[in-house]
Tab-separated table of N, CA and C in Angstrom:
chain	number	residue	atom	x	y	z
W	175	MET	N	5.621	19.902	-7.396
W	175	MET	CA	5.876	18.759	-6.407
W	175	MET	C	7.191	18.232	-6.614
W	176	ASN	N	8.010	17.936	-5.640
W	176	ASN	CA	9.263	17.356	-5.805
W	176	ASN	C	9.255	15.885	-6.231
W	177	ASN	N	10.158	15.604	-7.065
W	177	ASN	CA	10.244	14.098	-7.539
W	177	ASN	C	10.684	13.290	-6.235
W	178	LEU	N	10.422	12.041	-6.371
W	178	LEU	CA	10.831	11.135	-5.327
W	178	LEU	C	11.631	9.950	-5.905
W	179	TYR	N	12.899	9.847	-5.338
W	179	TYR	CA	13.743	8.720	-5.740
W	179	TYR	C	14.188	8.090	-4.573
W	180	ILE	N	14.031	6.692	-4.562
W	180	ILE	CA	14.557	5.862	-3.546
W	180	ILE	C	15.441	4.771	-4.199
W	181	ALA	N	16.757	4.826	-3.817
W	181	ALA	CA	17.666	3.854	-4.430
W	181	ALA	C	17.284	2.416	-3.970
W	182	PRO	N	17.592	1.527	-4.856
W	182	PRO	CA	17.251	0.104	-4.574
W	182	PRO	C	18.190	-0.521	-3.541
W	183	THR	N	17.606	-1.496	-2.749
W	183	THR	CA	18.459	-2.271	-1.825
W	183	THR	C	18.243	-3.768	-2.161
W	184	ALA	N	18.832	-4.626	-1.384
W	184	ALA	CA	18.753	-5.978	-1.596
W	184	ALA	C	17.293	-6.475	-1.513
W	185	SER	N	16.483	-5.768	-0.651
W	185	SER	CA	15.079	-6.019	-0.432
W	185	SER	C	13.983	-5.147	-0.821
W	186	SER	N	14.445	-4.016	-1.386
W	186	SER	CA	13.489	-3.004	-1.770
W	186	SER	C	13.797	-2.510	-3.200
W	187	PRO	N	12.771	-2.250	-3.942
W	187	PRO	CA	13.014	-1.783	-5.381
W	187	PRO	C	13.443	-0.257	-5.545
W	188	GLU	N	13.934	-0.030	-6.710
W	188	GLU	CA	14.167	1.356	-7.080
W	188	GLU	C	12.820	1.974	-7.252
W	189	ILE	N	12.705	3.121	-6.742
W	189	ILE	CA	11.516	3.915	-6.855
W	189	ILE	C	11.911	5.279	-7.537
W	190	ASP	N	11.445	5.639	-8.634
W	190	ASP	CA	11.757	6.835	-9.305
W	190	ASP	C	10.448	7.536	-9.803
W	191	LEU	N	9.940	8.436	-9.049
W	191	LEU	CA	8.730	9.051	-9.352
W	191	LEU	C	9.052	10.488	-9.808
W	192	ARG	N	9.113	10.589	-11.161
W	192	ARG	CA	9.445	11.931	-11.746
W	192	ARG	C	8.123	12.636	-12.159
W	193	PHE	N	7.571	13.292	-11.155
W	193	PHE	CA	6.275	13.982	-11.416
W	193	PHE	C	6.432	15.028	-12.503
W	194	ASP	N	7.567	15.648	-12.627
W	194	ASP	CA	7.745	16.661	-13.597
W	194	ASP	C	7.650	16.177	-14.953
W	195	ALA	N	8.177	14.875	-15.172
W	195	ALA	CA	8.163	14.221	-16.429
W	195	ALA	C	6.992	13.362	-16.690
W	196	ARG	N	6.199	13.189	-15.624
W	196	ARG	CA	4.930	12.399	-15.686
W	196	ARG	C	5.321	10.896	-15.977
W	197	HIS	N	6.514	10.549	-15.312
W	197	HIS	CA	6.937	9.146	-15.559
W	197	HIS	C	7.319	8.607	-14.231
W	198	PHE	N	6.850	7.334	-14.007
W	198	PHE	CA	7.147	6.572	-12.682
W	198	PHE	C	7.784	5.270	-13.034
W	199	LEU	N	8.729	4.872	-12.164
W	199	LEU	CA	9.482	3.625	-12.370
W	199	LEU	C	9.443	2.870	-11.125
W	200	ILE	N	9.190	1.606	-11.105
W	200	ILE	CA	9.391	0.736	-9.961
W	200	ILE	C	10.176	-0.527	-10.491
W	201	LYS	N	11.305	-0.763	-9.969
W	201	LYS	CA	12.233	-1.691	-10.546
W	201	LYS	C	12.980	-2.494	-9.498
W	202	GLY	N	12.999	-3.870	-9.622
W	202	GLY	CA	13.756	-4.663	-8.663
W	202	GLY	C	12.928	-5.658	-7.910
W	203	GLU	N	13.467	-6.010	-6.694
W	203	GLU	CA	12.781	-6.962	-5.805
W	203	GLU	C	12.211	-6.148	-4.683
W	204	ALA	N	10.939	-6.527	-4.275
W	204	ALA	CA	10.178	-5.858	-3.279
W	204	ALA	C	9.820	-6.765	-2.106
W	205	TYR	N	10.688	-6.865	-1.158
W	205	TYR	CA	10.260	-7.595	0.111
W	205	TYR	C	10.824	-6.916	1.366
W	206	PRO	N	10.544	-5.552	1.391
W	206	PRO	CA	11.122	-4.834	2.506
W	206	PRO	C	10.726	-5.234	3.858
W	207	GLU	N	11.476	-5.181	4.912
W	207	GLU	CA	11.157	-5.690	6.162
W	207	GLU	C	9.848	-5.072	6.717
W	208	ASN	N	9.682	-3.761	6.456
W	208	ASN	CA	8.464	-3.208	6.886
W	208	ASN	C	7.887	-2.568	5.629
W	209	ALA	N	6.911	-3.283	4.971
W	209	ALA	CA	6.333	-2.927	3.716
W	209	ALA	C	5.491	-1.621	3.827
W	210	ALA	N	4.793	-1.498	4.954
W	210	ALA	CA	3.908	-0.336	5.110
W	210	ALA	C	4.901	0.995	5.311
W	211	LEU	N	5.999	0.790	5.912
W	211	LEU	CA	6.876	1.931	6.047
W	211	LEU	C	7.457	2.313	4.710
W	212	PHE	N	7.958	1.336	4.046
W	212	PHE	CA	8.627	1.508	2.668
W	212	PHE	C	7.652	2.053	1.776
W	213	TRP	N	6.513	1.453	1.516
W	213	TRP	CA	5.489	1.826	0.402
W	213	TRP	C	4.652	3.053	0.953
W	214	GLY	N	4.626	3.332	2.223
W	214	GLY	CA	3.874	4.480	2.745
W	214	GLY	C	4.210	5.755	2.113
W	215	GLU	N	5.543	6.002	2.007
W	215	GLU	CA	6.142	7.304	1.400
W	215	GLU	C	5.743	7.404	-0.041
W	216	VAL	N	5.786	6.188	-0.680
W	216	VAL	CA	5.515	6.085	-2.180
W	216	VAL	C	4.141	6.412	-2.461
W	217	ILE	N	3.176	5.690	-1.675
W	217	ILE	CA	1.737	5.840	-1.832
W	217	ILE	C	1.220	7.253	-1.469
W	218	ASN	N	1.826	7.840	-0.382
W	218	ASN	CA	1.466	9.175	-0.042
W	218	ASN	C	1.830	10.106	-1.088
W	219	SER	N	3.010	9.963	-1.713
W	219	SER	CA	3.462	10.851	-2.757
W	219	SER	C	2.693	10.798	-3.941
W	220	ILE	N	2.255	9.617	-4.309
W	220	ILE	CA	1.480	9.421	-5.527
W	220	ILE	C	0.015	9.951	-5.284
W	221	ARG	N	-0.471	9.773	-4.129
W	221	ARG	CA	-1.830	10.225	-3.774
W	221	ARG	C	-1.824	11.823	-3.792
W	222	ARG	N	-0.815	12.386	-3.113
W	222	ARG	CA	-0.721	13.847	-3.102
W	222	ARG	C	-0.561	14.364	-4.563
W	223	PHE	N	0.203	13.781	-5.299
W	223	PHE	CA	0.390	14.142	-6.796
W	223	PHE	C	-0.992	14.038	-7.547
W	224	ALA	N	-1.691	12.978	-7.370
W	224	ALA	CA	-2.968	12.820	-8.010
W	224	ALA	C	-3.982	13.809	-7.624
W	225	GLU	N	-3.946	14.204	-6.388
W	225	GLU	CA	-4.821	15.201	-5.885
W	225	GLU	C	-4.476	16.607	-6.391
W	226	GLU	N	-3.134	16.904	-6.530
W	226	GLU	CA	-2.754	18.254	-6.902
W	226	GLU	C	-2.690	18.457	-8.437
W	227	ASP	N	-2.482	17.408	-9.100
W	227	ASP	CA	-2.156	17.518	-10.589
W	227	ASP	C	-3.495	17.842	-11.303
W	228	ALA	N	-3.419	18.793	-12.142
W	228	ALA	CA	-4.651	19.185	-12.904
W	228	ALA	C	-4.402	18.962	-14.476
W	229	SER	N	-3.170	18.399	-14.756
W	229	SER	CA	-2.932	18.174	-16.306
W	229	SER	C	-3.660	16.961	-16.689
W	230	VAL	N	-3.851	16.979	-17.988
W	230	VAL	CA	-4.504	15.788	-18.672
W	230	VAL	C	-3.538	15.028	-19.586
W	231	GLU	N	-2.180	15.520	-19.375
W	231	GLU	CA	-1.161	14.786	-20.171
W	231	GLU	C	-0.984	13.315	-19.617
W	232	THR	N	-0.623	12.433	-20.467
W	232	THR	CA	-0.533	11.003	-20.120
W	232	THR	C	0.656	10.883	-19.045
W	233	LEU	N	0.235	9.933	-18.109
W	233	LEU	CA	1.156	9.491	-17.138
W	233	LEU	C	1.702	8.121	-17.504
W	234	THR	N	2.954	7.842	-17.414
W	234	THR	CA	3.580	6.508	-17.866
W	234	THR	C	4.167	5.821	-16.596
W	235	VAL	N	3.870	4.606	-16.422
W	235	VAL	CA	4.355	3.866	-15.274
W	235	VAL	C	4.996	2.674	-15.820
W	236	ASP	N	6.346	2.490	-15.548
W	236	ASP	CA	7.126	1.361	-15.952
W	236	ASP	C	7.312	0.468	-14.643
W	237	VAL	N	6.843	-0.726	-14.734
W	237	VAL	CA	7.102	-1.580	-13.598
W	237	VAL	C	7.866	-2.814	-14.045
W	238	VAL	N	9.036	-2.962	-13.424
W	238	VAL	CA	9.979	-4.086	-13.769
W	238	VAL	C	10.415	-4.830	-12.453
W	239	LEU	N	9.481	-5.502	-11.910
W	239	LEU	CA	9.624	-6.233	-10.645
W	239	LEU	C	9.973	-7.717	-11.004
W	240	THR	N	10.936	-8.158	-10.236
W	240	THR	CA	11.401	-9.635	-10.365
W	240	THR	C	10.889	-10.548	-9.229
W	241	TYR	N	10.563	-9.833	-8.242
W	241	TYR	CA	9.976	-10.615	-7.000
W	241	TYR	C	9.199	-9.551	-6.166
W	242	PHE	N	8.123	-9.928	-5.514
W	242	PHE	CA	7.500	-9.127	-4.497
W	242	PHE	C	6.727	-10.005	-3.442
W	243	ASN	N	6.796	-9.651	-2.282
W	243	ASN	CA	6.071	-10.482	-1.243
W	243	ASN	C	4.610	-10.031	-1.103
W	244	SER	N	3.834	-10.786	-0.288
W	244	SER	CA	2.402	-10.395	-0.188
W	244	SER	C	2.175	-9.099	0.434
W	245	SER	N	3.072	-8.646	1.200
W	245	SER	CA	2.828	-7.280	1.962
W	245	SER	C	3.003	-6.213	0.843
W	246	SER	N	4.007	-6.438	-0.106
W	246	SER	CA	4.132	-5.479	-1.115
W	246	SER	C	3.073	-5.542	-2.160
W	247	THR	N	2.484	-6.792	-2.251
W	247	THR	CA	1.342	-6.877	-3.184
W	247	THR	C	0.151	-5.944	-2.792
W	248	LYS	N	-0.169	-5.859	-1.489
W	248	LYS	CA	-1.267	-5.071	-0.948
W	248	LYS	C	-0.884	-3.594	-1.288
W	249	MET	N	0.360	-3.209	-1.163
W	249	MET	CA	0.782	-1.980	-1.337
W	249	MET	C	0.675	-1.589	-2.818
W	250	LEU	N	1.196	-2.467	-3.636
W	250	LEU	CA	1.093	-2.163	-5.056
W	250	LEU	C	-0.384	-2.016	-5.508
W	251	PHE	N	-1.295	-2.794	-4.930
W	251	PHE	CA	-2.753	-2.551	-5.275
W	251	PHE	C	-3.148	-1.138	-4.828
W	252	SER	N	-2.702	-0.628	-3.727
W	252	SER	CA	-3.036	0.774	-3.351
W	252	SER	C	-2.485	1.721	-4.328
W	253	PHE	N	-1.196	1.464	-4.710
W	253	PHE	CA	-0.575	2.415	-5.682
W	253	PHE	C	-1.373	2.455	-6.924
W	254	PHE	N	-1.741	1.260	-7.497
W	254	PHE	CA	-2.475	1.327	-8.760
W	254	PHE	C	-3.889	1.680	-8.671
W	255	ASP	N	-4.547	1.586	-7.520
W	255	ASP	CA	-5.860	2.068	-7.225
W	255	ASP	C	-5.797	3.590	-7.366
W	256	ILE	N	-4.863	4.256	-6.894
W	256	ILE	CA	-4.841	5.736	-6.978
W	256	ILE	C	-4.661	6.118	-8.521
W	257	LEU	N	-3.732	5.401	-9.106
W	257	LEU	CA	-3.605	5.694	-10.566
W	257	LEU	C	-4.812	5.416	-11.399
W	258	ASN	N	-5.540	4.394	-11.062
W	258	ASN	CA	-6.782	3.954	-11.761
W	258	ASN	C	-7.814	5.033	-11.667
W	259	GLU	N	-7.913	5.553	-10.385
W	259	GLU	CA	-8.897	6.702	-10.238
W	259	GLU	C	-8.475	7.896	-10.998
W	260	LYS	N	-7.213	8.158	-11.170
W	260	LYS	CA	-6.750	9.343	-11.928
W	260	LYS	C	-7.085	9.018	-13.449
W	261	ALA	N	-6.987	7.784	-13.895
W	261	ALA	CA	-7.217	7.512	-15.255
W	261	ALA	C	-8.748	7.471	-15.536
W	262	ALA	N	-9.596	7.135	-14.402
W	262	ALA	CA	-10.979	7.211	-14.632
W	262	ALA	C	-11.499	8.605	-14.818
W	263	GLY	N	-10.659	9.641	-14.415
W	263	GLY	CA	-10.928	10.977	-14.664
W	263	GLY	C	-10.611	11.312	-16.087
W	264	ASP	N	-9.752	12.289	-16.357
W	264	ASP	CA	-9.494	12.659	-17.674
W	264	ASP	C	-7.969	12.625	-17.971
W	265	THR	N	-7.212	11.840	-17.267
W	265	THR	CA	-5.802	11.680	-17.430
W	265	THR	C	-5.403	10.253	-17.741
W	266	PRO	N	-4.994	10.136	-19.041
W	266	PRO	CA	-4.559	8.660	-19.461
W	266	PRO	C	-3.459	8.284	-18.575
W	267	VAL	N	-3.419	7.006	-18.246
W	267	VAL	CA	-2.256	6.412	-17.515
W	267	VAL	C	-1.903	5.066	-18.144
W	268	VAL	N	-0.710	5.073	-18.534
W	268	VAL	CA	-0.227	3.843	-19.250
W	268	VAL	C	0.695	3.114	-18.336
W	269	LEU	N	0.341	1.804	-18.241
W	269	LEU	CA	1.162	0.859	-17.319
W	269	LEU	C	1.843	-0.061	-18.190
W	270	ASN	N	3.156	0.085	-18.244
W	270	ASN	CA	4.005	-0.846	-18.982
W	270	ASN	C	4.602	-1.872	-17.932
W	271	TRP	N	4.089	-3.101	-18.179
W	271	TRP	CA	4.486	-4.190	-17.124
W	271	TRP	C	5.440	-5.102	-17.721
W	272	TYR	N	6.625	-5.109	-17.147
W	272	TYR	CA	7.771	-5.952	-17.680
W	272	TYR	C	7.899	-7.186	-16.754
W	273	HIS	N	8.160	-8.279	-17.400
W	273	HIS	CA	8.416	-9.469	-16.674
W	273	HIS	C	9.270	-10.386	-17.507
W	274	ASP	N	9.957	-11.290	-16.847
W	274	ASP	CA	10.597	-12.374	-17.570
W	274	ASP	C	9.726	-13.268	-18.192
W	275	GLU	N	9.991	-13.569	-19.485
W	275	GLU	CA	9.025	-14.333	-20.312
W	275	GLU	C	8.688	-15.774	-19.534
W	276	GLU	N	9.541	-16.244	-18.642
W	276	GLU	CA	9.331	-17.520	-18.080
W	276	GLU	C	8.782	-17.441	-16.614
W	277	ASP	N	8.502	-16.192	-16.236
W	277	ASP	CA	7.917	-15.944	-14.861
W	277	ASP	C	6.497	-15.791	-14.836
W	278	ASP	N	5.843	-16.951	-14.613
W	278	ASP	CA	4.315	-16.963	-14.664
W	278	ASP	C	3.789	-16.113	-13.535
W	279	THR	N	4.327	-16.121	-12.396
W	279	THR	CA	3.746	-15.345	-11.235
W	279	THR	C	3.704	-13.889	-11.522
W	280	ILE	N	4.803	-13.241	-11.974
W	280	ILE	CA	4.856	-11.922	-12.220
W	280	ILE	C	3.804	-11.586	-13.407
W	281	TYR	N	3.852	-12.446	-14.425
W	281	TYR	CA	2.939	-12.222	-15.597
W	281	TYR	C	1.440	-12.278	-15.143
W	282	GLU	N	1.148	-13.247	-14.360
W	282	GLU	CA	-0.255	-13.403	-13.814
W	282	GLU	C	-0.647	-12.163	-12.910
W	283	PHE	N	0.193	-11.771	-12.166
W	283	PHE	CA	-0.168	-10.582	-11.336
W	283	PHE	C	-0.414	-9.341	-12.250
W	284	GLY	N	0.379	-9.211	-13.288
W	284	GLY	CA	0.139	-8.169	-14.342
W	284	GLY	C	-1.290	-8.301	-14.885
W	285	GLN	N	-1.702	-9.495	-15.179
W	285	GLN	CA	-2.911	-9.773	-15.756
W	285	GLN	C	-4.080	-9.405	-14.762
W	286	GLU	N	-3.770	-9.615	-13.492
W	286	GLU	CA	-4.734	-9.337	-12.450
W	286	GLU	C	-4.920	-7.868	-12.380
W	287	LEU	N	-3.800	-7.147	-12.430
W	287	LEU	CA	-3.869	-5.657	-12.380
W	287	LEU	C	-4.691	-5.134	-13.600
W	288	CYS	N	-4.461	-5.742	-14.725
W	288	CYS	CA	-5.241	-5.318	-15.980
W	288	CYS	C	-6.737	-5.457	-15.811
W	289	GLU	N	-7.086	-6.528	-15.153
W	289	GLU	CA	-8.540	-6.753	-14.941
W	289	GLU	C	-9.118	-6.088	-13.775
W	290	ASP	N	-8.363	-5.778	-12.701
W	290	ASP	CA	-8.891	-5.013	-11.634
W	290	ASP	C	-8.843	-3.478	-11.802
W	291	PHE	N	-7.975	-3.023	-12.703
W	291	PHE	CA	-7.923	-1.572	-12.852
W	291	PHE	C	-8.091	-1.267	-14.400
W	292	PRO	N	-9.318	-1.408	-14.705
W	292	PRO	CA	-9.628	-1.250	-16.197
W	292	PRO	C	-9.418	0.016	-16.838
W	293	ASP	N	-9.280	1.066	-16.068
W	293	ASP	CA	-9.036	2.452	-16.622
W	293	ASP	C	-7.526	2.638	-17.015
W	294	LEU	N	-6.620	1.801	-16.529
W	294	LEU	CA	-5.266	1.893	-16.829
W	294	LEU	C	-5.080	1.256	-18.257
W	295	THR	N	-4.243	1.910	-19.117
W	295	THR	CA	-3.940	1.327	-20.403
W	295	THR	C	-2.727	0.461	-20.161
W	296	PHE	N	-2.941	-0.940	-20.198
W	296	PHE	CA	-2.010	-1.921	-19.828
W	296	PHE	C	-1.260	-2.491	-20.989
W	297	HIS	N	0.085	-2.361	-20.884
W	297	HIS	CA	0.972	-3.055	-21.979
W	297	HIS	C	1.824	-4.092	-21.225
W	298	ASP	N	1.743	-5.334	-21.653
W	298	ASP	CA	2.504	-6.384	-21.167
W	298	ASP	C	3.808	-6.595	-22.084
W	299	HIS	N	4.967	-6.672	-21.422
W	299	HIS	CA	6.170	-6.749	-22.136
W	299	HIS	C	6.917	-7.993	-21.452
W	300	ALA	N	7.024	-9.030	-22.266
W	300	ALA	CA	7.743	-10.213	-21.860
W	300	ALA	C	9.238	-10.050	-22.236
W	301	LEU	N	10.109	-10.138	-21.340
W	301	LEU	CA	11.589	-10.003	-21.587
W	301	LEU	C	12.162	-11.288	-21.572
W	302	GLN	N	13.140	-11.567	-22.419
W	302	GLN	CA	13.873	-12.734	-22.544
W	302	GLN	C	14.970	-12.763	-21.431
W	303	GLY	N	14.987	-13.921	-20.698
W	303	GLY	CA	15.925	-14.102	-19.692
W	303	GLY	C	17.219	-13.556	-19.795
């Protein structure tokens, strides 16, 4: 499966899905004008990977978001739901959640993900401003 890279813009995050390395990165701000269009390619790619992947090697997801709007929130839940299903099988999925130590909103969203997707191995990383 081909890797997927989407360069960041002022309103959309960097997406780097390296399927061959089993490493995924979402970084930046996420408030694309058309969230369904932007995230659709990402979610379809991760879904197709999850369906085709037969390995039990660990998947690592690094998320370094500084802002996301409500439309992106829904799409992020879809993204993590697919990974949680993968983790509920026999593939460990590690979610590294990075946030500014003073950003309670991003921190709390990470905690919500931790509670809603219990099969993900969640690691919280507070970054100093």
